[in-house]
Coordinates of C-alpha atoms in Angstrom, one line a residue:
M1 CA 103.5 131.9 77.1
K2 CA 101.7 134.7 79.3
N3 CA 98.3 133.5 77.1
S4 CA 98.8 130.0 78.3
F5 CA 99.8 131.1 81.7
K6 CA 96.6 133.3 81.9
T7 CA 94.3 130.4 80.4
L8 CA 95.6 128.2 83.5
W9 CA 95.0 130.6 85.9
N10 CA 91.6 131.3 84.5
T11 CA 90.8 127.7 84.6
W12 CA 92.0 127.5 88.4
Q13 CA 89.9 130.7 89.1
W14 CA 86.7 130.1 87.5
G15 CA 86.7 126.5 85.4
C16 CA 86.9 123.0 87.1
G17 CA 90.7 123.6 88.5
R18 CA 89.5 123.3 92.1
T19 CA 87.5 120.4 91.9
V20 CA 90.1 118.4 89.9
M21 CA 92.6 119.5 92.4
S22 CA 90.3 118.1 95.1
A23 CA 90.1 114.9 93.2
V24 CA 93.8 114.4 92.9
A25 CA 94.4 115.2 96.8
A26 CA 91.7 113.0 97.7
H27 CA 93.0 110.1 95.5
V28 CA 96.8 110.3 96.7
N29 CA 95.6 107.9 99.2
S30 CA 94.9 105.4 96.2
I31 CA 98.5 105.7 95.7
S32 CA 99.2 103.9 99.2
V33 CA 96.4 101.7 98.5
G34 CA 98.4 100.5 95.5
M35 CA 101.0 100.1 97.1
C36 CA 99.6 98.1 99.7
Q37 CA 98.1 95.7 97.1
G38 CA 101.1 94.8 95.4
F39 CA 103.6 94.7 98.3
S40 CA 103.0 91.0 99.0
A41 CA 104.4 90.3 95.4
V42 CA 107.5 91.6 96.0
L43 CA 107.7 91.1 99.6
L44 CA 106.8 87.6 99.9
P45 CA 109.8 86.1 97.5
Q46 CA 112.3 87.7 99.3
L47 CA 111.1 86.6 102.8
L48 CA 110.9 82.9 100.9
D49 CA 114.7 83.4 99.9
S50 CA 117.0 81.3 101.9
N51 CA 119.4 84.2 102.8
S52 CA 115.8 86.3 104.1
S53 CA 116.7 88.0 107.7
I54 CA 112.7 86.8 108.4
L55 CA 112.5 83.2 107.3
V56 CA 109.1 82.0 106.8
N57 CA 107.3 79.0 105.4
N58 CA 104.2 78.9 102.7
V59 CA 101.4 79.0 105.4
E60 CA 103.0 82.2 107.2
A61 CA 103.7 83.7 103.7
S62 CA 100.0 83.2 103.0
W63 CA 99.0 85.1 106.1
I64 CA 101.4 88.1 105.7
A65 CA 99.5 88.5 102.2
S66 CA 95.9 88.2 103.3
L67 CA 96.6 90.3 106.5
G68 CA 96.6 93.1 104.0
V69 CA 93.5 92.2 103.5
I70 CA 91.9 90.7 106.4
S71 CA 91.6 94.4 108.6
N72 CA 89.9 95.9 105.2
P73 CA 86.3 95.4 106.2
L74 CA 87.1 97.0 109.6
G75 CA 88.6 100.1 107.8
A76 CA 85.6 100.6 105.6
L77 CA 83.3 100.2 108.5
M78 CA 85.2 102.9 110.4
S79 CA 85.2 105.2 107.2
G80 CA 81.3 105.0 107.0
V81 CA 81.2 106.0 110.6
F82 CA 83.8 108.6 110.3
M83 CA 82.1 109.9 107.1
Q84 CA 78.6 110.1 108.8
T85 CA 79.9 111.8 112.0
L86 CA 82.8 113.8 111.2
G87 CA 82.8 114.5 107.5
R88 CA 84.5 113.2 104.1
K89 CA 87.4 115.3 104.4
T90 CA 88.3 114.5 107.8
T91 CA 87.9 110.7 106.9
V92 CA 89.9 110.7 103.8
Q93 CA 92.8 112.7 105.8
L94 CA 92.7 110.3 108.8
T95 CA 93.1 107.7 106.3
S96 CA 96.6 108.4 105.7
I97 CA 97.6 108.1 109.2
P98 CA 97.2 104.3 109.7
F99 CA 98.9 103.9 106.3
L100 CA 101.9 105.9 107.5
I101 CA 102.0 103.7 110.9
G102 CA 101.7 100.2 109.2
W103 CA 104.5 101.2 106.5
T104 CA 106.9 102.3 109.4
I105 CA 106.0 99.2 111.3
I106 CA 106.9 96.9 108.5
G107 CA 110.1 98.9 107.3
L108 CA 111.2 98.4 111.0
S109 CA 110.2 94.9 111.4
T110 CA 112.8 91.9 112.6
D111 CA 110.5 89.5 113.0
I112 CA 107.1 88.2 111.6
T113 CA 105.1 89.4 114.2
F114 CA 105.4 93.1 113.7
L115 CA 105.4 92.4 109.6
C116 CA 101.8 91.1 110.5
L117 CA 101.0 93.6 112.5
G118 CA 102.0 96.3 110.0
R119 CA 100.2 94.7 107.3
F120 CA 97.1 94.7 109.5
I121 CA 97.1 98.1 110.2
S122 CA 98.0 99.1 107.0
G123 CA 95.0 97.1 105.6
V124 CA 92.5 99.2 107.9
A125 CA 93.9 102.2 106.1
I126 CA 92.9 100.3 102.6
G127 CA 89.7 99.8 103.9
M128 CA 89.3 103.5 105.0
S129 CA 90.1 104.8 101.7
S130 CA 86.7 104.0 100.0
A131 CA 86.0 107.5 101.5
C132 CA 87.8 109.3 98.8
Y133 CA 84.9 107.9 96.3
V134 CA 82.5 109.2 98.2
Y135 CA 84.2 112.6 98.7
V136 CA 84.9 112.8 95.1
A137 CA 81.4 111.5 93.9
E138 CA 79.9 114.5 96.1
V139 CA 82.2 117.5 94.6
S140 CA 82.0 117.0 91.4
L141 CA 79.5 117.8 88.5
A142 CA 78.0 115.4 87.2
Q143 CA 79.7 115.3 83.6
H144 CA 83.0 115.2 85.5
R145 CA 82.2 112.9 88.1
G146 CA 83.0 109.8 86.4
V147 CA 86.2 110.9 85.0
L148 CA 87.4 112.5 88.4
S149 CA 86.2 109.2 90.1
S150 CA 88.5 107.1 88.0
F151 CA 91.4 108.9 89.1
G152 CA 91.3 106.0 91.9
P153 CA 92.2 103.3 89.7
I154 CA 94.7 105.1 88.0
F155 CA 96.3 106.4 91.3
V156 CA 95.9 102.4 92.5
S157 CA 97.9 101.3 89.5
I158 CA 100.2 103.6 90.2
G159 CA 101.3 102.5 93.4
V160 CA 101.1 99.1 92.1
L161 CA 104.0 100.0 89.4
I162 CA 105.8 101.8 92.2
V163 CA 106.2 99.1 94.5
Y164 CA 106.8 96.0 91.9
S165 CA 109.5 98.5 90.2
L166 CA 111.3 99.6 93.8
G167 CA 110.7 96.0 95.0
S168 CA 112.9 94.4 92.1
I169 CA 116.0 96.5 92.9
M170 CA 115.5 97.4 96.6
P171 CA 114.8 95.4 100.1
W172 CA 111.4 95.0 101.1
Q173 CA 112.7 97.2 104.2
V174 CA 113.5 100.1 101.9
V175 CA 110.5 100.6 100.0
S176 CA 108.2 100.2 102.9
I177 CA 109.8 103.4 104.4
L178 CA 109.5 105.1 101.0
C179 CA 105.9 104.0 101.2
A180 CA 105.4 105.7 104.1
L181 CA 106.3 109.0 102.6
T182 CA 103.6 108.4 100.2
S183 CA 101.0 108.4 102.9
F184 CA 102.4 111.6 104.6
L185 CA 102.1 113.7 101.2
S186 CA 98.6 112.6 101.2
F187 CA 97.8 114.1 105.0
L188 CA 99.1 117.4 103.4
S189 CA 97.4 117.4 100.4
V190 CA 94.1 116.6 101.6
N191 CA 94.5 119.5 103.9
L192 CA 94.0 121.9 100.9
T193 CA 90.5 121.1 99.7
P194 CA 87.1 121.9 101.2
E195 CA 84.5 119.5 102.9
S196 CA 82.1 118.0 100.9
P197 CA 78.9 120.6 100.4
S198 CA 76.6 117.4 100.9
W199 CA 78.0 116.4 104.2
L200 CA 78.1 120.1 105.4
A201 CA 74.4 120.7 104.4
S202 CA 73.1 117.2 105.9
K203 CA 74.2 118.8 109.0
G204 CA 72.3 122.3 108.7
R205 CA 75.7 123.6 108.0
V206 CA 74.4 125.1 104.6
A207 CA 76.2 128.1 104.9
D208 CA 79.4 126.4 105.0
A209 CA 78.2 124.3 102.3
G210 CA 77.5 127.2 100.1
K211 CA 81.0 128.4 100.9
S212 CA 82.7 124.9 100.0
L213 CA 80.4 125.2 96.3
M214 CA 81.7 128.4 95.7
W215 CA 85.2 127.6 96.4
L216 CA 84.7 124.8 94.1
R217 CA 82.6 125.9 91.5
R218 CA 83.6 130.0 91.5
K219 CA 80.2 130.6 89.7
P220 CA 77.2 131.9 92.1
S221 CA 74.4 130.6 89.9
L222 CA 76.1 127.0 89.5
A223 CA 76.6 127.0 93.0
D224 CA 73.0 128.4 94.0
K225 CA 71.3 125.4 91.7
E226 CA 73.5 123.1 93.0
L227 CA 72.7 123.9 96.9
A228 CA 69.4 123.9 95.9
E229 CA 69.7 120.3 94.4
I230 CA 71.7 119.0 97.5
L231 CA 68.7 120.2 100.0
N232 CA 66.3 118.8 97.8
N233 CA 68.0 115.2 97.5
L234 CA 67.7 115.3 101.4
G235 CA 64.2 115.0 101.1
D236 CA 62.9 117.2 103.7
G237 CA 64.1 120.6 102.7
N238 CA 65.1 121.3 106.4
G239 CA 68.8 120.0 106.9
S240 CA 67.9 117.4 108.8
T241 CA 69.0 114.0 107.6
A242 CA 69.6 111.6 110.5
P243 CA 69.0 108.0 108.8
T244 CA 66.4 105.9 109.9
I245 CA 65.3 102.2 109.7
R246 CA 62.8 103.2 107.0
D247 CA 65.6 104.8 104.9
F248 CA 67.7 101.6 105.0
A249 CA 64.7 99.9 103.9
A250 CA 64.1 102.0 101.1
P251 CA 64.2 100.6 97.9
A252 CA 66.7 103.2 96.9
V253 CA 69.1 101.8 99.3
W254 CA 68.7 98.0 99.4
K255 CA 68.6 97.8 95.6
P256 CA 72.1 99.5 95.0
F257 CA 73.2 97.7 98.0
L258 CA 72.5 94.3 96.8
I259 CA 73.7 95.2 93.1
L260 CA 76.9 96.2 94.3
V261 CA 77.7 93.4 96.6
C262 CA 77.0 90.5 93.5
F263 CA 79.0 92.8 91.7
F264 CA 81.9 92.3 93.8
V265 CA 81.6 88.8 94.2
L266 CA 81.8 88.0 90.7
Q267 CA 84.6 90.7 90.5
E268 CA 86.5 88.5 93.2
A269 CA 85.6 85.1 91.6
S270 CA 86.9 86.1 88.2
G271 CA 90.5 86.4 89.9
I272 CA 91.7 89.5 89.3
Y273 CA 93.0 90.1 92.7
I274 CA 94.7 86.5 92.8
I275 CA 96.7 87.7 89.8
L276 CA 97.5 91.1 91.7
Y277 CA 98.6 89.8 94.9
Y278 CA 100.4 86.8 93.7
A279 CA 101.8 88.3 90.7
V280 CA 105.3 86.8 90.9
N281 CA 104.1 83.5 91.9
F282 CA 101.3 83.3 89.6
F283 CA 103.4 83.5 86.6
Q284 CA 105.7 80.8 88.0
V285 CA 102.3 78.5 88.1
A286 CA 100.9 79.6 85.0
G287 CA 104.1 78.3 83.0
S288 CA 105.4 81.5 81.5
T289 CA 108.6 81.7 80.3
V290 CA 109.6 85.3 81.3
D291 CA 111.2 86.3 84.4
S292 CA 108.5 86.6 86.8
N293 CA 109.9 90.1 88.4
V294 CA 109.7 91.3 84.3
A295 CA 106.2 90.2 84.0
S296 CA 104.7 91.5 87.1
I297 CA 106.1 95.0 86.6
A298 CA 104.3 94.4 82.8
V299 CA 101.3 93.9 84.6
A300 CA 101.7 97.1 86.6
V301 CA 102.2 99.0 83.5
L302 CA 99.4 97.7 81.6
R303 CA 97.1 98.5 84.7
L304 CA 98.3 101.9 84.6
V305 CA 97.8 102.5 80.9
M306 CA 94.3 100.8 80.9
S307 CA 93.2 102.9 83.8
V308 CA 94.1 105.7 81.7
T309 CA 92.3 104.7 79.0
G310 CA 89.3 103.6 81.3
S311 CA 89.2 107.3 82.6
V312 CA 88.8 108.6 78.9
C313 CA 86.5 105.8 77.8
I314 CA 84.2 106.5 80.7
Q315 CA 83.5 109.8 79.8
H316 CA 82.3 108.8 76.1
V317 CA 80.9 105.3 76.6
N318 CA 78.1 104.1 78.9
R319 CA 79.3 102.1 82.1
R320 CA 77.0 98.9 81.5
T321 CA 79.0 99.0 78.1
M322 CA 82.3 99.1 79.7
A323 CA 81.5 96.6 82.0
M324 CA 79.9 94.2 79.8
A325 CA 82.8 94.4 77.6
S326 CA 85.6 93.9 80.3
A327 CA 83.9 91.0 81.4
V328 CA 83.6 89.6 78.3
L329 CA 87.0 89.8 77.1
M330 CA 88.2 88.8 80.4
A331 CA 86.4 85.6 80.1
V332 CA 87.7 85.0 76.5
S333 CA 91.4 85.6 77.8
M334 CA 91.3 83.0 80.6
A335 CA 89.4 80.6 78.4
V336 CA 92.4 81.0 76.0
C337 CA 94.7 80.5 78.7
G338 CA 93.0 77.4 80.2
A339 CA 92.9 75.6 76.7
Y340 CA 96.7 76.4 76.4
E341 CA 97.6 74.9 80.1
S342 CA 94.9 71.6 79.3
A343 CA 96.9 71.2 75.7
Y344 CA 100.6 71.7 76.9
S345 CA 100.6 70.8 80.6
P346 CA 102.4 67.3 80.0
L347 CA 105.3 69.1 78.6
L348 CA 107.9 71.2 80.5
V349 CA 107.6 74.7 80.7
D350 CA 110.7 75.1 78.4
A351 CA 109.6 72.2 76.0
R352 CA 106.1 74.2 75.3
P353 CA 105.5 76.0 71.8
Y354 CA 104.5 79.4 72.0
G355 CA 105.5 80.4 75.4
W356 CA 104.4 83.5 75.7
V357 CA 100.7 82.5 75.2
P358 CA 100.1 82.4 79.0
L359 CA 101.8 85.8 79.7
A360 CA 99.8 87.3 77.0
C361 CA 96.3 85.8 78.4
I362 CA 97.2 87.1 81.9
L363 CA 98.5 90.4 80.6
F364 CA 95.4 90.8 78.2
N365 CA 92.7 90.0 81.3
V366 CA 94.6 92.7 83.6
S367 CA 94.0 95.3 80.6
V368 CA 90.7 94.8 80.1
S369 CA 89.7 94.2 83.7
M370 CA 90.9 97.7 84.5
L371 CA 88.1 99.1 81.7
G372 CA 85.4 97.9 83.8
M373 CA 85.4 95.1 85.9
V374 CA 87.9 96.3 88.4
P375 CA 86.8 100.2 88.7
L376 CA 83.3 100.5 88.3
P377 CA 81.8 99.0 91.3
W378 CA 83.9 101.0 93.5
M379 CA 83.4 104.2 91.5
M380 CA 79.9 103.8 91.8
I381 CA 80.0 103.3 95.9
G382 CA 79.6 106.9 95.6
E383 CA 77.1 107.4 93.1
L384 CA 74.0 104.8 93.9
F385 CA 73.0 105.8 97.4
P386 CA 70.6 108.4 98.6
L387 CA 72.8 111.1 100.5
K388 CA 71.1 110.5 104.2
V389 CA 72.8 106.9 104.0
R390 CA 75.6 107.5 101.8
G391 CA 78.3 107.7 104.4
I392 CA 77.3 104.5 106.3
M393 CA 76.6 102.6 103.3
G394 CA 79.9 104.0 101.6
G395 CA 81.6 102.3 104.3
L396 CA 79.5 98.8 104.5
V397 CA 79.3 97.9 101.0
P398 CA 83.1 98.7 100.6
S399 CA 83.3 96.7 104.0
L400 CA 81.9 93.7 102.2
G401 CA 83.9 93.8 99.1
Y402 CA 87.3 93.7 101.0
F403 CA 85.9 90.7 102.6
F404 CA 85.1 88.9 99.4
I405 CA 89.2 89.6 98.5
F406 CA 90.6 88.4 101.9
V407 CA 88.5 85.1 101.3
T408 CA 89.9 85.0 97.7
V409 CA 93.5 85.8 98.7
K410 CA 93.8 83.5 101.6
M411 CA 92.4 80.9 99.7
S412 CA 94.3 81.2 96.2
P413 CA 97.2 79.1 97.9
G414 CA 95.1 76.1 98.4
L415 CA 93.3 76.8 95.4
M416 CA 96.7 76.5 93.4
T417 CA 97.4 73.3 95.2
A418 CA 94.0 71.5 94.9
L419 CA 93.5 72.4 90.9
A420 CA 95.3 72.2 88.0
T421 CA 96.1 75.6 86.4
D422 CA 94.0 75.2 83.7
Q423 CA 90.9 74.5 85.8
I424 CA 92.0 77.5 87.9
M425 CA 91.5 79.4 84.3
W426 CA 88.4 78.2 83.5
L427 CA 86.9 78.9 86.7
F428 CA 87.8 82.4 86.4
A429 CA 86.8 82.5 83.0
A430 CA 83.2 81.1 84.0
A431 CA 83.0 83.7 86.6
A432 CA 83.9 86.6 84.2
A433 CA 81.1 85.2 81.9
V434 CA 78.5 85.2 84.5
A435 CA 79.5 88.6 85.6
A436 CA 78.6 90.1 82.0
C437 CA 75.3 88.4 82.2
F438 CA 74.6 89.9 85.6
V439 CA 76.0 93.4 84.2
A440 CA 73.8 93.0 81.4
A441 CA 70.7 92.5 83.3
F442 CA 71.2 94.5 86.5
L443 CA 73.7 97.2 86.5
P444 CA 72.1 100.5 86.2
E445 CA 73.1 103.4 83.7
T446 CA 74.8 106.6 86.2
R447 CA 76.9 108.2 83.1
G448 CA 75.8 112.0 83.0
K449 CA 73.3 111.9 85.7
T450 CA 73.4 113.8 89.0
L451 CA 73.3 112.0 92.3
L452 CA 69.4 112.8 92.5
Q453 CA 68.8 111.2 89.4
I454 CA 70.4 108.2 90.4
E455 CA 68.4 107.8 93.3
K456 CA 65.2 108.0 91.2
L457 CA 66.1 105.1 89.3
F458 CA 65.7 103.0 92.5
S459 CA 63.1 105.1 94.3
S460 CA 59.3 104.3 93.4
G461 CA 58.3 107.7 95.0
E462 CA 59.1 111.3 93.4
H463 CA 61.1 114.2 95.3
D464 CA 59.6 117.4 95.5
A465 CA 62.0 119.1 93.1
T466 CA 60.4 122.6 94.8
K467 CA 61.4 121.8 98.3
G468 CA 65.3 122.8 98.1
T469 CA 64.9 126.0 96.2
E470 CA 61.9 126.9 98.7
Y471 CA 64.2 126.5 101.4
L472 CA 67.3 128.3 100.3
E473 CA 65.4 131.1 99.3
K474 CA 63.9 131.2 103.0
K475 CA 67.1 130.6 104.4
F476 CA 68.8 133.0 102.6
K477 CA 66.7 136.2 102.1
P478 CA 68.7 139.3 101.9
N479 CA 66.8 141.1 104.5
D480 CA 66.8 138.3 107.3
S481 CA 68.7 139.1 110.1
T482 CA 69.4 135.1 110.8
A483 CA 70.9 134.8 107.2
V484 CA 75.0 134.8 107.5
Y485 CA 75.4 134.7 103.6
T486 CA 73.4 134.9 100.5
I487 CA 75.1 133.0 97.7
S488 CA 75.6 135.8 95.7
S489 CA 77.8 137.4 98.6
L490 CA 79.8 134.0 98.8
V491 CA 81.8 135.6 95.9
D492 CA 83.3 138.4 98.1
V493 CA 84.0 135.6 100.6
C494 CA 85.6 133.1 98.2
R495 CA 87.5 135.9 96.6
K496 CA 89.3 136.8 100.1

């Protein structure tokens, strides 16, 4: 027992324990994201019930669901500005405030106006949560970045499972108040973490960046090397990183921008968010004979299990391989479901043979989507862009991704009315197949690469690898009276 405690303490003090804690603290916001995304699936059936205290029609119900998404782009753009000016950690912490306000308004709502207002405000927080991926990418080592970034989808899945489970046994008002407590926990947990070393260095606060790295890494040699690489990543070696139009027009920016935007379009077209936001209704439309509430909880459990599986695989399997396999299997599952619906749609649901097939196909689709198609574009936001523009692009790209989600969520009721169920399934299958081809042709491989190495994948020019080291040595000469800290002396500072 004593040896086990000593091992854990050494991991915390001198291993990756502090980095893991920082990633977990940042991703507590992702639990609230999952709660918001899954909330409409339990809220709408209760509101549409004739005994509901707030009566809504189908059009109003679609707006309540989509208002949790329509404000996501606004939140993402806000996070981009905040990340660039206030810092990554501060932005992550600020994200919990609109979550808290939104959930509280929803829980106390007495009419549809307040419900819509609460959904809109919590949707802003969902958009701001994209800062979590940028923060985690910047505090992680290259070999740990994949698994730590994958905590986001895991925590989102936990949030979906919690809200589906609570919604099946509790009124939506009670569920929303419990969700508000999660956002308060997030605000407290982020307070324990350091600011991103990359952001500190980009603001010329090199000594603070060194202290942050020493808190995270606990090894002077490792912190020294990483700080030099961060300064090299800034490009000019003097800590000046105000982005210019020329920076945004560089291949290292517009190439990953186009790749991620196309990835998001195909992700949304594959139907995964329609299934998530309308889980209960979707199972009814798909003709499943299983209780729709039980089926939606099964979806949430599978999302969680497959999120954990994906986080394990991401350490050992290439990102492109995972994304292609995920897209191909999604296409197959939807094609099988579409074929079943096409064959047996004339029959009543209870009279269809193999009534479990639609449920199995949908559950399989959700499972394999968590291996690549759902998490990877979000994770790669914090990886693909240069440090100078990472804050701004880390807000712009998610804002577009969230806009595409809003379009699909808002259109889905009309889509289910205009098209037969088998046609919807075929549409999802086609989009997933196109996504597999796109990934094979354009998605870069980032597993095990540092952020500087990833930047070079898109850059036509080469960085001078000595600039960061030269600047570090010049800035922190032991005999320089202007130096505040040397990297080695930061050990003593952090131990205190």
